């Protein structure tokens, strides 16, 4: 049973940066692709970024491309999301997730591709 725990959320001003972390335990972190999703109040859960098992391949939603960077450290069983130039539209609960394959695909945006989820961490960006 895989457990994922997010941390690093908080309240910041527009233009600021935050770094989110996801710690994994209870499974083979090295063997699975990972992703970040977010959900704002009253909105559908939205894909943010994904990374393959080794970290060599990444994919970003257009809304965060150029501002956010996803990375992983397999030796420490952790994944990170560096968020720069934050906007009020980035306000959401951010979720760490583990995919059921090693690799990225054309359906990484679909939350049904992911088997395990963290509890979420709140990011609030004020104007």
mmCIF file of C-alpha atoms in Angstrom:
data_model
loop_
_atom_site.group_PDB
_atom_site.id
_atom_site.type_symbol
_atom_site.label_atom_id
_atom_site.label_comp_id
_atom_site.label_asym_id
_atom_site.label_seq_id
_atom_site.Cartn_x
_atom_site.Cartn_y
_atom_site.Cartn_z
ATOM 1 C CA UNK A 1 0.000 0.000 0.000
ATOM 2 C CA UNK A 2 1.540 3.262 -1.202
ATOM 3 C CA UNK A 3 1.221 6.384 0.924
ATOM 4 C CA UNK A 4 1.854 9.868 -0.491
ATOM 5 C CA UNK A 5 2.146 12.990 1.668
ATOM 6 C CA UNK A 6 2.338 16.534 0.271
ATOM 7 C CA UNK A 7 3.869 19.508 2.048
ATOM 8 C CA UNK A 8 4.978 23.063 1.315
ATOM 9 C CA UNK A 9 1.695 24.828 0.624
ATOM 10 C CA UNK A 10 0.867 28.218 2.068
ATOM 11 C CA UNK A 11 -0.337 31.768 1.533
ATOM 12 C CA UNK A 12 1.765 33.939 -0.783
ATOM 13 C CA UNK A 13 1.399 37.085 -2.865
ATOM 14 C CA UNK A 14 1.174 37.188 -6.655
ATOM 15 C CA UNK A 15 4.633 36.903 -8.185
ATOM 16 C CA UNK A 16 6.038 34.866 -5.290
ATOM 17 C CA UNK A 17 7.354 31.297 -5.399
ATOM 18 C CA UNK A 18 6.613 28.083 -3.523
ATOM 19 C CA UNK A 19 8.124 24.612 -3.615
ATOM 20 C CA UNK A 20 5.807 21.675 -2.948
ATOM 21 C CA UNK A 21 7.144 18.279 -1.898
ATOM 22 C CA UNK A 22 5.659 14.776 -2.018
ATOM 23 C CA UNK A 23 7.079 11.977 0.134
ATOM 24 C CA UNK A 24 6.280 8.375 -0.840
ATOM 25 C CA UNK A 25 6.374 5.240 1.292
ATOM 26 C CA UNK A 26 5.154 1.644 1.172
ATOM 27 C CA UNK A 27 5.792 0.996 -2.535
ATOM 28 C CA UNK A 28 8.273 1.044 -5.417
ATOM 29 C CA UNK A 29 8.715 4.766 -6.050
ATOM 30 C CA UNK A 30 11.422 4.187 -8.675
ATOM 31 C CA UNK A 31 9.124 2.087 -10.884
ATOM 32 C CA UNK A 32 6.265 4.533 -11.451
ATOM 33 C CA UNK A 33 5.554 7.806 -13.175
ATOM 34 C CA UNK A 34 4.218 10.586 -10.933
ATOM 35 C CA UNK A 35 2.102 13.678 -11.322
ATOM 36 C CA UNK A 36 0.660 16.798 -9.720
ATOM 37 C CA UNK A 37 -2.996 17.841 -9.952
ATOM 38 C CA UNK A 38 -4.876 20.760 -8.439
ATOM 39 C CA UNK A 39 -8.475 21.586 -7.605
ATOM 40 C CA UNK A 40 -9.918 25.036 -6.968
ATOM 41 C CA UNK A 41 -13.227 25.535 -5.091
ATOM 42 C CA UNK A 42 -16.176 24.595 -7.298
ATOM 43 C CA UNK A 43 -13.903 23.420 -10.122
ATOM 44 C CA UNK A 44 -12.924 20.088 -11.642
ATOM 45 C CA UNK A 45 -9.601 18.551 -10.697
ATOM 46 C CA UNK A 46 -6.985 19.846 -13.138
ATOM 47 C CA UNK A 47 -3.761 18.286 -14.400
ATOM 48 C CA UNK A 48 -0.617 20.285 -13.624
ATOM 49 C CA UNK A 49 2.491 18.240 -14.471
ATOM 50 C CA UNK A 50 3.807 14.682 -14.810
ATOM 51 C CA UNK A 51 7.219 12.997 -14.714
ATOM 52 C CA UNK A 52 8.310 9.521 -15.814
ATOM 53 C CA UNK A 53 9.988 6.961 -13.562
ATOM 54 C CA UNK A 54 13.548 8.259 -14.074
ATOM 55 C CA UNK A 55 12.804 11.981 -14.323
ATOM 56 C CA UNK A 56 14.076 12.140 -17.915
ATOM 57 C CA UNK A 57 10.652 13.025 -19.367
ATOM 58 C CA UNK A 58 8.207 15.662 -18.152
ATOM 59 C CA UNK A 59 4.907 17.119 -19.322
ATOM 60 C CA UNK A 60 3.145 20.332 -18.252
ATOM 61 C CA UNK A 61 -0.277 21.870 -18.580
ATOM 62 C CA UNK A 62 -0.222 24.976 -20.783
ATOM 63 C CA UNK A 63 -1.383 27.099 -17.849
ATOM 64 C CA UNK A 64 1.826 26.431 -15.879
ATOM 65 C CA UNK A 65 4.397 25.811 -18.623
ATOM 66 C CA UNK A 66 7.435 28.040 -18.161
ATOM 67 C CA UNK A 67 6.545 28.839 -14.538
ATOM 68 C CA UNK A 68 6.423 25.433 -12.804
ATOM 69 C CA UNK A 69 9.076 22.697 -12.752
ATOM 70 C CA UNK A 70 8.449 19.088 -11.717
ATOM 71 C CA UNK A 71 11.336 16.940 -10.471
ATOM 72 C CA UNK A 72 12.001 13.771 -8.504
ATOM 73 C CA UNK A 73 14.713 12.260 -6.325
ATOM 74 C CA UNK A 74 14.342 8.485 -6.461
ATOM 75 C CA UNK A 75 17.082 7.936 -3.870
ATOM 76 C CA UNK A 76 14.958 9.859 -1.342
ATOM 77 C CA UNK A 77 11.518 8.731 -2.608
ATOM 78 C CA UNK A 78 10.429 12.327 -3.128
ATOM 79 C CA UNK A 79 8.900 14.462 -5.865
ATOM 80 C CA UNK A 80 8.796 18.258 -6.018
ATOM 81 C CA UNK A 81 6.939 21.031 -7.812
ATOM 82 C CA UNK A 82 8.762 24.356 -7.992
ATOM 83 C CA UNK A 83 6.182 27.078 -8.623
ATOM 84 C CA UNK A 84 7.415 30.504 -9.731
ATOM 85 C CA UNK A 85 5.611 33.713 -10.681
ATOM 86 C CA UNK A 86 2.473 32.538 -8.924
ATOM 87 C CA UNK A 87 -0.886 34.012 -9.936
ATOM 88 C CA UNK A 88 -4.214 34.169 -8.077
ATOM 89 C CA UNK A 89 -5.497 31.630 -10.651
ATOM 90 C CA UNK A 90 -3.001 29.121 -9.207
ATOM 91 C CA UNK A 91 -4.947 29.061 -5.929
ATOM 92 C CA UNK A 92 -6.046 25.462 -5.313
ATOM 93 C CA UNK A 93 -5.460 22.327 -3.303
ATOM 94 C CA UNK A 94 -2.486 20.573 -4.896
ATOM 95 C CA UNK A 95 -2.372 16.769 -4.967
ATOM 96 C CA UNK A 96 0.549 14.398 -5.486
ATOM 97 C CA UNK A 97 -0.304 11.206 -7.412
ATOM 98 C CA UNK A 98 1.367 7.995 -8.576
ATOM 99 C CA UNK A 99 0.608 6.603 -12.043
ATOM 100 C CA UNK A 100 0.054 2.903 -12.682
ATOM 101 C CA UNK A 101 2.855 2.713 -15.299
ATOM 102 C CA UNK A 102 6.532 3.664 -15.542
ATOM 103 C CA UNK A 103 6.142 5.984 -18.492
ATOM 104 C CA UNK A 104 4.287 9.058 -19.666
ATOM 105 C CA UNK A 105 1.507 8.819 -22.252
ATOM 106 C CA UNK A 106 -1.020 10.897 -24.181
ATOM 107 C CA UNK A 107 -3.467 10.483 -21.286
ATOM 108 C CA UNK A 108 -1.347 11.846 -18.420
ATOM 109 C CA UNK A 109 -3.885 14.665 -18.029
ATOM 110 C CA UNK A 110 -6.514 12.085 -16.976
ATOM 111 C CA UNK A 111 -6.653 11.499 -13.218
ATOM 112 C CA UNK A 112 -7.930 7.953 -13.879
ATOM 113 C CA UNK A 113 -4.368 7.066 -14.944
ATOM 114 C CA UNK A 114 -3.185 7.442 -11.339
ATOM 115 C CA UNK A 115 -3.612 4.828 -8.614
ATOM 116 C CA UNK A 116 -2.488 6.585 -5.428
ATOM 117 C CA UNK A 117 -3.115 10.096 -4.122
ATOM 118 C CA UNK A 118 -1.932 12.287 -1.297
ATOM 119 C CA UNK A 119 -4.234 14.265 0.988
ATOM 120 C CA UNK A 120 -3.487 17.582 -0.705
ATOM 121 C CA UNK A 121 -1.819 20.821 0.355
ATOM 122 C CA UNK A 122 -3.442 24.258 0.068
ATOM 123 C CA UNK A 123 -1.813 26.956 -2.061
ATOM 124 C CA UNK A 124 -3.368 30.417 -1.839
ATOM 125 C CA UNK A 125 -2.087 33.303 -3.969
ATOM 126 C CA UNK A 126 -3.374 36.744 -3.040
ATOM 127 C CA UNK A 127 -3.588 39.702 -5.410
#
